[in-house]
mmCIF file with all atom_site columns, C-alpha atoms in Angstrom:
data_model
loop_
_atom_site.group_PDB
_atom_site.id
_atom_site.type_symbol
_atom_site.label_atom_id
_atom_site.label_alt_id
_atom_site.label_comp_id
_atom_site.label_asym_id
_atom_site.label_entity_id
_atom_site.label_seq_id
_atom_site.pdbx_PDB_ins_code
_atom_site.Cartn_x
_atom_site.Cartn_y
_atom_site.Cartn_z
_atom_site.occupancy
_atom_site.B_iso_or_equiv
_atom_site.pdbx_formal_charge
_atom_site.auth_seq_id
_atom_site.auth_comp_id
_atom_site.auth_asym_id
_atom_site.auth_atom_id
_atom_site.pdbx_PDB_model_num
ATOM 1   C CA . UNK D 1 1   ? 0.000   0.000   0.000  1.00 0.00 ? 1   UNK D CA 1
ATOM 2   C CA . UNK D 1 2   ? 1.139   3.370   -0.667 1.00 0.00 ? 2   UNK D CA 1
ATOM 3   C CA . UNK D 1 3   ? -0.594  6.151   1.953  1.00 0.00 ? 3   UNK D CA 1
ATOM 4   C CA . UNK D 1 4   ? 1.055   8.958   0.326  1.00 0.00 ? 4   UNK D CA 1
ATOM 5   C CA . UNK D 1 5   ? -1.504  8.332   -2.568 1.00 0.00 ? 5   UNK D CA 1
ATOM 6   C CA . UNK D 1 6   ? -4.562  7.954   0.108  1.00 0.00 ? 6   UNK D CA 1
ATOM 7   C CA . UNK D 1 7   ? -7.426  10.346  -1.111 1.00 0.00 ? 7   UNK D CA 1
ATOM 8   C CA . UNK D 1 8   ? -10.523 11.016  1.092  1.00 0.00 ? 8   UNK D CA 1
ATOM 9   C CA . UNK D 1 9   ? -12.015 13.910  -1.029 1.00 0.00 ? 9   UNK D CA 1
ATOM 10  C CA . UNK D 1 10  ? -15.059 11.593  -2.134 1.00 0.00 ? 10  UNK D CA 1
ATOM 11  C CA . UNK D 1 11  ? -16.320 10.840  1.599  1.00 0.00 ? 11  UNK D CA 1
ATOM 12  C CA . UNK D 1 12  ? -19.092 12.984  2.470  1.00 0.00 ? 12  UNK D CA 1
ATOM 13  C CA . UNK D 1 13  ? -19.011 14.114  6.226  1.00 0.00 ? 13  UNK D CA 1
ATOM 14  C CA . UNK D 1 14  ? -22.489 14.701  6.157  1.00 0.00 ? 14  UNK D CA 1
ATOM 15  C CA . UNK D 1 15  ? -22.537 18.485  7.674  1.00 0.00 ? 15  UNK D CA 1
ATOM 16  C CA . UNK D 1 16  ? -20.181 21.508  6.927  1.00 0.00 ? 16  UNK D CA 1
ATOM 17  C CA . UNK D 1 17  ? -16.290 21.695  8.802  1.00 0.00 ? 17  UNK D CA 1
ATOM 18  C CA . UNK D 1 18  ? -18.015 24.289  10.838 1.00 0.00 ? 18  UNK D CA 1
ATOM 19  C CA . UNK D 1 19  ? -20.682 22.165  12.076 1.00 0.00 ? 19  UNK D CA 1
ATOM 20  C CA . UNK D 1 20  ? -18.222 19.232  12.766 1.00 0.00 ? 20  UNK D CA 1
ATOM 21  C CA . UNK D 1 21  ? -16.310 21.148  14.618 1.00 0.00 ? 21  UNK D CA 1
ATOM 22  C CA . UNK D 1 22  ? -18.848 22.667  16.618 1.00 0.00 ? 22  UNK D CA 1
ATOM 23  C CA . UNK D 1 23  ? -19.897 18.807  17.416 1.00 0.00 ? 23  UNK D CA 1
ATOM 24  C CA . UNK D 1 24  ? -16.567 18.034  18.781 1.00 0.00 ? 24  UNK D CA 1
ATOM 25  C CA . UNK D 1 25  ? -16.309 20.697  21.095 1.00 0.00 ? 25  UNK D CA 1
ATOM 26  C CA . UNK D 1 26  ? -19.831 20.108  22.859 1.00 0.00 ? 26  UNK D CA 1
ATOM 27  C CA . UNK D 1 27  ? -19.430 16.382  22.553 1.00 0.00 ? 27  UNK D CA 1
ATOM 28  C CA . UNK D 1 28  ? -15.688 16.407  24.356 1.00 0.00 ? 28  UNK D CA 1
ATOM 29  C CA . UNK D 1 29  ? -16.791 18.876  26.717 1.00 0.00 ? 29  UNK D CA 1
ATOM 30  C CA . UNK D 1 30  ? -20.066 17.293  27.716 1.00 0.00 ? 30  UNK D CA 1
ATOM 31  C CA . UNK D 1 31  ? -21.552 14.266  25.974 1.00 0.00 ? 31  UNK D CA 1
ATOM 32  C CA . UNK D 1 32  ? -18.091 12.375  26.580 1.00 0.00 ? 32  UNK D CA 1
ATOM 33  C CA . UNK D 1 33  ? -18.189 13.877  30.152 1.00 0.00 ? 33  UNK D CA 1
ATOM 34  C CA . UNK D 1 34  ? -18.472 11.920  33.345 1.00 0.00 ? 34  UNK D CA 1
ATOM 35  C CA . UNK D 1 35  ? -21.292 14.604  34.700 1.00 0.00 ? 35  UNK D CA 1
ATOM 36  C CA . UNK D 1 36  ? -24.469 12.367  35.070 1.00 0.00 ? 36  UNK D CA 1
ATOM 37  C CA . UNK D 1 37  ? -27.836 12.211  33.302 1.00 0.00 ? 37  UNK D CA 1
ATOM 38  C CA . UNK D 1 38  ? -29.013 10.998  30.016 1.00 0.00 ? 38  UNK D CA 1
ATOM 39  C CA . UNK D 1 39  ? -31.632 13.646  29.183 1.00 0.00 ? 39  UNK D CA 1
ATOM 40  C CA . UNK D 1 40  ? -29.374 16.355  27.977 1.00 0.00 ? 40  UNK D CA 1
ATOM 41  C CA . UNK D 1 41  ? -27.390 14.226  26.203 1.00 0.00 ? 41  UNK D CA 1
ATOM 42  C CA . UNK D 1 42  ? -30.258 13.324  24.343 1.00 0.00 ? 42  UNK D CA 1
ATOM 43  C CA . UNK D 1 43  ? -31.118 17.353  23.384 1.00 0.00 ? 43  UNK D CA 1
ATOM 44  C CA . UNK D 1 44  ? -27.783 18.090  22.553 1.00 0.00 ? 44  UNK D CA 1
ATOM 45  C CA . UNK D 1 45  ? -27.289 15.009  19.710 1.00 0.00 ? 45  UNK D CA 1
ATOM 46  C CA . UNK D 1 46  ? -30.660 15.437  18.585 1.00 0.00 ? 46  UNK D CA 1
ATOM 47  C CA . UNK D 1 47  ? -29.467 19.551  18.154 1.00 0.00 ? 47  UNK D CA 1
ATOM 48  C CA . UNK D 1 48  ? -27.005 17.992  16.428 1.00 0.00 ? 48  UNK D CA 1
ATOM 49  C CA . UNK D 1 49  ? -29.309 15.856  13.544 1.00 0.00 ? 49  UNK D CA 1
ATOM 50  C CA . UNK D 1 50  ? -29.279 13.029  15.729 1.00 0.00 ? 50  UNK D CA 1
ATOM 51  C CA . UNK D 1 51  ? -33.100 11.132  15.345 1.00 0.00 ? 51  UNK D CA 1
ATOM 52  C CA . UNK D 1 52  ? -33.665 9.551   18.480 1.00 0.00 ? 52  UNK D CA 1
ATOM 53  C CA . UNK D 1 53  ? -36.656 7.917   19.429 1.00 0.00 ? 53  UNK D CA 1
ATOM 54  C CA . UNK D 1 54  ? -38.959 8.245   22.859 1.00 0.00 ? 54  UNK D CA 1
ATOM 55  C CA . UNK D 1 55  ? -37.080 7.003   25.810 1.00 0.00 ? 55  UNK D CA 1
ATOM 56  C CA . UNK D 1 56  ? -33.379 7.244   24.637 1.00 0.00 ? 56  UNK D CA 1
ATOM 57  C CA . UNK D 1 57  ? -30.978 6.358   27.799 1.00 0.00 ? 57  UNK D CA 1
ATOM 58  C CA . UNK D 1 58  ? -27.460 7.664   27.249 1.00 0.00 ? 58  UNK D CA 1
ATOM 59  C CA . UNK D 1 59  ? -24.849 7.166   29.777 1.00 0.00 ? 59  UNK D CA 1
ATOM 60  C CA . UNK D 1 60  ? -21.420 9.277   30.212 1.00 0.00 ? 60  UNK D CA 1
ATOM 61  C CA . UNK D 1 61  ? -18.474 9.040   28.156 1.00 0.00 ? 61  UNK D CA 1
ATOM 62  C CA . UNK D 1 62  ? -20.280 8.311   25.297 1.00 0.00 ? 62  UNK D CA 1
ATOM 63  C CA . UNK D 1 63  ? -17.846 9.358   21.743 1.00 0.00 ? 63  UNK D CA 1
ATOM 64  C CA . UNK D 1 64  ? -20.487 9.598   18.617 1.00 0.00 ? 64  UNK D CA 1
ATOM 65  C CA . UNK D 1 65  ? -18.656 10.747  15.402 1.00 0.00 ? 65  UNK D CA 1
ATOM 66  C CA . UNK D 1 66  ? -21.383 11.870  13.671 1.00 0.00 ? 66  UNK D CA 1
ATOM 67  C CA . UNK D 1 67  ? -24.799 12.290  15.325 1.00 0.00 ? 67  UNK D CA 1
ATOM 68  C CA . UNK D 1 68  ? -26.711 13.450  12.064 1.00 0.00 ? 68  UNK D CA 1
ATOM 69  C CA . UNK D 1 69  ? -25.848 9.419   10.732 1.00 0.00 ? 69  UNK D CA 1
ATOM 70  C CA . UNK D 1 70  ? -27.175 7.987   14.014 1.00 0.00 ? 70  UNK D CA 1
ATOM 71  C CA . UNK D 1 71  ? -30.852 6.951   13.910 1.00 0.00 ? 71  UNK D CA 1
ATOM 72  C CA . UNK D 1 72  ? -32.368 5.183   16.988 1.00 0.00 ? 72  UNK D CA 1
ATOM 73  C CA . UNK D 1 73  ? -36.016 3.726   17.623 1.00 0.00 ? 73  UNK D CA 1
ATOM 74  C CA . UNK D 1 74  ? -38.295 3.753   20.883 1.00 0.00 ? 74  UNK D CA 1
ATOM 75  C CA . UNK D 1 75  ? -36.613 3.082   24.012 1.00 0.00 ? 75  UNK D CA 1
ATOM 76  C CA . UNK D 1 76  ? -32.663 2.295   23.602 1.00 0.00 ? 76  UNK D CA 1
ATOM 77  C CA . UNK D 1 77  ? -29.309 2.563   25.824 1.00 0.00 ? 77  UNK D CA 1
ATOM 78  C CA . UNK D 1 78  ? -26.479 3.372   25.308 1.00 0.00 ? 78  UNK D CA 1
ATOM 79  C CA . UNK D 1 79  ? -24.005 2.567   27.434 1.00 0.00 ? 79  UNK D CA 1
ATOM 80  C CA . UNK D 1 80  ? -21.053 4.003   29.333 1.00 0.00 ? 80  UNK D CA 1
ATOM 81  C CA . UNK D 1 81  ? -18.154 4.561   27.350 1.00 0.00 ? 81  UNK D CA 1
ATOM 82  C CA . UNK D 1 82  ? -19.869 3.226   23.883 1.00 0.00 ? 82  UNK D CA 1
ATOM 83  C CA . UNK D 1 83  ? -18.257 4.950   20.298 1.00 0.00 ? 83  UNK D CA 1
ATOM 84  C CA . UNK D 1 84  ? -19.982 4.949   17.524 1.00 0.00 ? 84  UNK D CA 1
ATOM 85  C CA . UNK D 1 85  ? -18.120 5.569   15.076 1.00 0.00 ? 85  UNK D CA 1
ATOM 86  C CA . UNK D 1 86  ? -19.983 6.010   12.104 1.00 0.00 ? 86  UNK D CA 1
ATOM 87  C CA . UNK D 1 87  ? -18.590 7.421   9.319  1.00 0.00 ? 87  UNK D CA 1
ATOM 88  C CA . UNK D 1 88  ? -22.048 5.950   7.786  1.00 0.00 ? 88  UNK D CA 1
ATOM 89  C CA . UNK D 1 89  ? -25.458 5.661   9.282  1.00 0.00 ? 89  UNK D CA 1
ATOM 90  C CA . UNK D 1 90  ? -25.975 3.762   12.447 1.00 0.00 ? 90  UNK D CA 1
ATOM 91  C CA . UNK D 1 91  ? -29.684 3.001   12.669 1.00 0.00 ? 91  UNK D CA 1
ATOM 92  C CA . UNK D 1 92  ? -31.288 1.111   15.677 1.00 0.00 ? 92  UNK D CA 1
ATOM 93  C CA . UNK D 1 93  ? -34.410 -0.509  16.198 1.00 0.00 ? 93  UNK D CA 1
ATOM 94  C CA . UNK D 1 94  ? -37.000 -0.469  19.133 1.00 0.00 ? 94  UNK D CA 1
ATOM 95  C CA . UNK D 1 95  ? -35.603 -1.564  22.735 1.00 0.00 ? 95  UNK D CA 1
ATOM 96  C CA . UNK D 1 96  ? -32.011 -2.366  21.857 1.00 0.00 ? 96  UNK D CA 1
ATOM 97  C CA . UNK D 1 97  ? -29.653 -2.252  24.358 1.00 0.00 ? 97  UNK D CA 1
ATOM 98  C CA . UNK D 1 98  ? -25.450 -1.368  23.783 1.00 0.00 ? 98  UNK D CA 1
ATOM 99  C CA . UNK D 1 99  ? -23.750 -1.831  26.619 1.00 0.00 ? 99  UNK D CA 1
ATOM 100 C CA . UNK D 1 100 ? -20.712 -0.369  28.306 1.00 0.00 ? 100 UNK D CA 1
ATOM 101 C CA . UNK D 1 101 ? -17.334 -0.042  25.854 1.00 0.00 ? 101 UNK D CA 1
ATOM 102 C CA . UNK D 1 102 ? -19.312 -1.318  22.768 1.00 0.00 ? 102 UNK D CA 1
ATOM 103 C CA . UNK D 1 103 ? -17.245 0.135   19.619 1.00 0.00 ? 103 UNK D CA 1
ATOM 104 C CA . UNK D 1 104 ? -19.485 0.281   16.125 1.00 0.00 ? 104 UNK D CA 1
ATOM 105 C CA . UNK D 1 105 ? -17.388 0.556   13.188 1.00 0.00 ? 105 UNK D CA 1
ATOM 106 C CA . UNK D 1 106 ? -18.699 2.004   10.132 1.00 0.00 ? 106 UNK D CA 1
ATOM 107 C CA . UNK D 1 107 ? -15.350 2.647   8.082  1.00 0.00 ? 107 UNK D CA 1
ATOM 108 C CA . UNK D 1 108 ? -12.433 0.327   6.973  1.00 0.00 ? 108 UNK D CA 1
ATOM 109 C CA . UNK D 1 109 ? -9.874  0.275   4.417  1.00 0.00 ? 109 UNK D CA 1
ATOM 110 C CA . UNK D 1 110 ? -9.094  -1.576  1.460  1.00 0.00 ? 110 UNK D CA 1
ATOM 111 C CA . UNK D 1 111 ? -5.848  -3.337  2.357  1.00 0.00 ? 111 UNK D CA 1
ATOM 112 C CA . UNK D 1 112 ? -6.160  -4.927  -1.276 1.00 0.00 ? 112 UNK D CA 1
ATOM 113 C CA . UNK D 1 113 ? -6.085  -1.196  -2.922 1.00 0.00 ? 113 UNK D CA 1
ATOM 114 C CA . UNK D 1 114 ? -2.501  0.889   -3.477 1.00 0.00 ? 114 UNK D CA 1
ATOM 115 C CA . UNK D 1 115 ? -4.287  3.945   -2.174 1.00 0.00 ? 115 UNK D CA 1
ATOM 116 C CA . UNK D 1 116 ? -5.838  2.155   1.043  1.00 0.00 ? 116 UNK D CA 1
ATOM 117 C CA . UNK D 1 117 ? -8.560  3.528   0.013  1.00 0.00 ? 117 UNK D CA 1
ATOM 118 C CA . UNK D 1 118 ? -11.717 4.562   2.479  1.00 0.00 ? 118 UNK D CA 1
ATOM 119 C CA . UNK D 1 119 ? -14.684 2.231   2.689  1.00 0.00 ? 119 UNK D CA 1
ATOM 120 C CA . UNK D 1 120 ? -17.751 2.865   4.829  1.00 0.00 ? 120 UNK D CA 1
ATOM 121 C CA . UNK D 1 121 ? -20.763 0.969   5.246  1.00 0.00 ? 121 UNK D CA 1
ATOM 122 C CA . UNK D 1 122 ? -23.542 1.536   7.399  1.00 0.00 ? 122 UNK D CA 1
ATOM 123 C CA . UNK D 1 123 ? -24.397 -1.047  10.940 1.00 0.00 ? 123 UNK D CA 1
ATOM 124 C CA . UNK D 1 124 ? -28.464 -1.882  11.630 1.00 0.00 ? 124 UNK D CA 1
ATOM 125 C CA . UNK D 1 125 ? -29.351 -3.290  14.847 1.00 0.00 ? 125 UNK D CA 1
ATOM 126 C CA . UNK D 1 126 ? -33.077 -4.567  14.502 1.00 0.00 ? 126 UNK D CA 1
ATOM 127 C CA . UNK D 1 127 ? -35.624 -4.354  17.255 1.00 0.00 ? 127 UNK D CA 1
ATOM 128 C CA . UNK D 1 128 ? -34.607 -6.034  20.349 1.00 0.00 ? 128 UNK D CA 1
ATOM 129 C CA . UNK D 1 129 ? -30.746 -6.222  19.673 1.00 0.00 ? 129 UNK D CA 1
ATOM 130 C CA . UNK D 1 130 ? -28.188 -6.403  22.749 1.00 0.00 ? 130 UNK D CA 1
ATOM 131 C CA . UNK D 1 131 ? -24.887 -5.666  22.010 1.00 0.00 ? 131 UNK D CA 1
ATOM 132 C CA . UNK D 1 132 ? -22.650 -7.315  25.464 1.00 0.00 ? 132 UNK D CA 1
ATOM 133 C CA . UNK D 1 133 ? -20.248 -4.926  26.882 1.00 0.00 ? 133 UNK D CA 1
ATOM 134 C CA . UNK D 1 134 ? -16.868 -4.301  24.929 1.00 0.00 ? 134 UNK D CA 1
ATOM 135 C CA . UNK D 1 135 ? -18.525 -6.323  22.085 1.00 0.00 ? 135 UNK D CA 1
ATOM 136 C CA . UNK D 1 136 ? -17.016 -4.791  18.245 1.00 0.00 ? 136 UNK D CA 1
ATOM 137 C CA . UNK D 1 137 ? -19.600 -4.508  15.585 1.00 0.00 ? 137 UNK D CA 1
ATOM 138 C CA . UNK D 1 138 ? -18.168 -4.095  12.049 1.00 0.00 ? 138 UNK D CA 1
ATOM 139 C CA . UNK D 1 139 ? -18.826 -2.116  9.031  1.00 0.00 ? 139 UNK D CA 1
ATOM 140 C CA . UNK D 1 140 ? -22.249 -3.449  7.171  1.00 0.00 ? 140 UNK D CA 1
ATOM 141 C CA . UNK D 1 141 ? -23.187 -5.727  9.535  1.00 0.00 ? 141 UNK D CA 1
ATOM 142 C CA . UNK D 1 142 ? -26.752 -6.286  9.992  1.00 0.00 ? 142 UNK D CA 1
ATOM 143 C CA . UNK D 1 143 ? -28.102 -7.048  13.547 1.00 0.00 ? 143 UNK D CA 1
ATOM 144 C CA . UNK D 1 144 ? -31.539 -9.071  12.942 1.00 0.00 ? 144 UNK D CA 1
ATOM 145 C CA . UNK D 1 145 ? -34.418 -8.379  15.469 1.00 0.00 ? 145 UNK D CA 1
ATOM 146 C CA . UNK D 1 146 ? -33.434 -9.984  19.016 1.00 0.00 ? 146 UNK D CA 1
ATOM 147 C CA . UNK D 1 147 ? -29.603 -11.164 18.073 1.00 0.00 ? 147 UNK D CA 1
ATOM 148 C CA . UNK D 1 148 ? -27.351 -11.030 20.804 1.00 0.00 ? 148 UNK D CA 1
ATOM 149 C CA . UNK D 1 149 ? -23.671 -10.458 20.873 1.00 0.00 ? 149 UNK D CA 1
ATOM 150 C CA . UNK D 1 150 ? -22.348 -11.470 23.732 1.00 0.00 ? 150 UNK D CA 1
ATOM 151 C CA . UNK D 1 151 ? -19.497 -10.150 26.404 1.00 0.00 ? 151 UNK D CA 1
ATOM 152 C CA . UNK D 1 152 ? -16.283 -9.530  24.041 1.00 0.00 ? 152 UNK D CA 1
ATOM 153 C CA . UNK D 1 153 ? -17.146 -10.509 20.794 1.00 0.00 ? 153 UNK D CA 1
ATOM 154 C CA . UNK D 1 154 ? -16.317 -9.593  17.551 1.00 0.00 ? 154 UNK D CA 1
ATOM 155 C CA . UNK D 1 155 ? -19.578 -9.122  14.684 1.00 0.00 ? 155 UNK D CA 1
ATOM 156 C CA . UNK D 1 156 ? -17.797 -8.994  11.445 1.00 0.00 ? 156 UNK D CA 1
ATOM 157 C CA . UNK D 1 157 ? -20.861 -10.857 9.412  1.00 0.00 ? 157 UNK D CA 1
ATOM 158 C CA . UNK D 1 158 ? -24.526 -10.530 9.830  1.00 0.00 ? 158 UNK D CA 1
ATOM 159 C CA . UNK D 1 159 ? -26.276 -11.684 12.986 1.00 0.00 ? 159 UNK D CA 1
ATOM 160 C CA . UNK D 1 160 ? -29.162 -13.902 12.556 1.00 0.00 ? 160 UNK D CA 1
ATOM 161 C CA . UNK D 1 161 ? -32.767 -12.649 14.303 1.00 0.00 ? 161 UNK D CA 1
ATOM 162 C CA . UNK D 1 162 ? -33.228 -14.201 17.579 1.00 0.00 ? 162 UNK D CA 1
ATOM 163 C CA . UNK D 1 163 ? -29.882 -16.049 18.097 1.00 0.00 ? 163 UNK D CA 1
ATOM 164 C CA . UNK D 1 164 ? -27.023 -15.596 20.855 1.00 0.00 ? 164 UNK D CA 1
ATOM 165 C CA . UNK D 1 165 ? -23.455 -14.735 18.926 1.00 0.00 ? 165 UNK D CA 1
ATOM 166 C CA . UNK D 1 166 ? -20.687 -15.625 20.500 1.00 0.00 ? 166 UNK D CA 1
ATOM 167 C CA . UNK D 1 167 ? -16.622 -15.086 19.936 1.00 0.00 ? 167 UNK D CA 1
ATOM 168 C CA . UNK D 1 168 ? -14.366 -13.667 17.348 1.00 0.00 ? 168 UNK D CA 1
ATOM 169 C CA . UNK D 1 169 ? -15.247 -14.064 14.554 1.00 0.00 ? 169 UNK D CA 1
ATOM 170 C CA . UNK D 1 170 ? -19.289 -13.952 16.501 1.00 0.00 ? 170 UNK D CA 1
ATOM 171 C CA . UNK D 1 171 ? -20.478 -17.907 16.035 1.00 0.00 ? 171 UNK D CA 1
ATOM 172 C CA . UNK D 1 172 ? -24.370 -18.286 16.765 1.00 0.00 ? 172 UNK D CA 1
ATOM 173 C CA . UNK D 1 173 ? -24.455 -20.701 19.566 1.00 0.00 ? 173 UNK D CA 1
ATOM 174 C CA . UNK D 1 174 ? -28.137 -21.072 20.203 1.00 0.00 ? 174 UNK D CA 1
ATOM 175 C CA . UNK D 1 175 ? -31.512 -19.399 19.474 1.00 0.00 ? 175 UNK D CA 1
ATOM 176 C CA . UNK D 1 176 ? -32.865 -16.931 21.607 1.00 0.00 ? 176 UNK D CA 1
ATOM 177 C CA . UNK D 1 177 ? -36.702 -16.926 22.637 1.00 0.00 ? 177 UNK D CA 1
ATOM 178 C CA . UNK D 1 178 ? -39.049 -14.394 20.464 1.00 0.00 ? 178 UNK D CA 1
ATOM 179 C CA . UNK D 1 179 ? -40.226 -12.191 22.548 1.00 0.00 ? 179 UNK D CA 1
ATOM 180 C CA . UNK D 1 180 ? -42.412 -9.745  20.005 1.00 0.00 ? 180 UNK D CA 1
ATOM 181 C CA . UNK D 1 181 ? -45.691 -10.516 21.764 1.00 0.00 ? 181 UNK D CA 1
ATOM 182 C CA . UNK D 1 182 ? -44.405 -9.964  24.836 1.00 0.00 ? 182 UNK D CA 1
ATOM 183 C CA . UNK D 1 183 ? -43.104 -6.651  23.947 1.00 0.00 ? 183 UNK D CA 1
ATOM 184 C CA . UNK D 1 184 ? -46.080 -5.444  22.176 1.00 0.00 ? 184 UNK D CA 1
ATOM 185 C CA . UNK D 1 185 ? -48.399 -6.494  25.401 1.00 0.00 ? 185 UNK D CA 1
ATOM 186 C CA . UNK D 1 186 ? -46.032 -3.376  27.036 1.00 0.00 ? 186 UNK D CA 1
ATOM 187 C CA . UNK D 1 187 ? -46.198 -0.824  24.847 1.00 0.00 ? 187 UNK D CA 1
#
């Protein structure tokens, strides 16, 4: 590979330098802080473009790259010391849960390419998705409704719906109970 001929100029940021900037400052300064309380945090990404559903939990030291390519449904956490960096959209279903030092990866390289060049694909958790703390979720994968990844593991491929992932590479390791009727009794 040759990274003097790495080009970026095609990637679109999504908002303005200005704008990007502006996000950094408020999100070192506060949304990575360790100051309690999940509410504000909530304003200030969705100030930001962030669409976040009814119910949003974030915890402290939270590091979002981008919170105009972050969609979330109804009633999700995000846990202490979670990044998200997404280079492309991060979308969430309904009642899915990230836990503490969870890392989303939108953006690789191409090793195979002189230029290494930039790739970026977007990550979708469906409805019901628990990502187990320190757990890596990789660029394009697809969470189905209900898949678990568990404590440490490594998602580099999609995750079947309603299955518990487990390892590096994430191996599905058993079938997890569908609980959609349950869920809709709460609502």
């Amino acid at each position: 590979m040759r990274l003097d001929r790495f080009n970026n100029s095609g990637f679109d940021r999504g908002k303005p330098l200005w704008v990007e900037a502006t996000w950094r400052f408020v999100s070192a300064v506060l949304v990575e802080s360790w100051v309690p309380g999940s509410g504000w945090r909530v304003r200030l990404l969705s100030l930001f473009g962030a669409r976040l559903g009814k119910g949003m939990v974030i915890k402290p030291h939270v590091k979002i790259k981008f919170p105009w390519k972050l969609q979330t449904g109804d009633h999700c956490w995000i846990g202490e010391a979670v990044w998200i960096d997404n280079l492309a959209e991060v979308s969430m279903g309904n009642h899915c849960c990230i836990s503490q030092g969870v890392y989303l990866c939108t953006g690789n390289h191409a090793w195979d390419r002189p230029a290494f060049d930039l790739v970026v694909k977007p990550i979708r958790l469906g409805t019901a998705c628990w990502l187990g703390a320190h757990s890596r979720v990789g660029p394009g994968v697809r969470c189905g409704d209900g898949a678990v990844l568990t404590l440490g593991s490594v998602a580099s491929a999609d995750l079947p719906a309603w299955t518990v992932n487990t390892g590096n590479p994430a191996q599905q390791v058993r079938q997890r109970p569908d609980t959609t009727a349950q869920r809709s009794a709460v609502r």
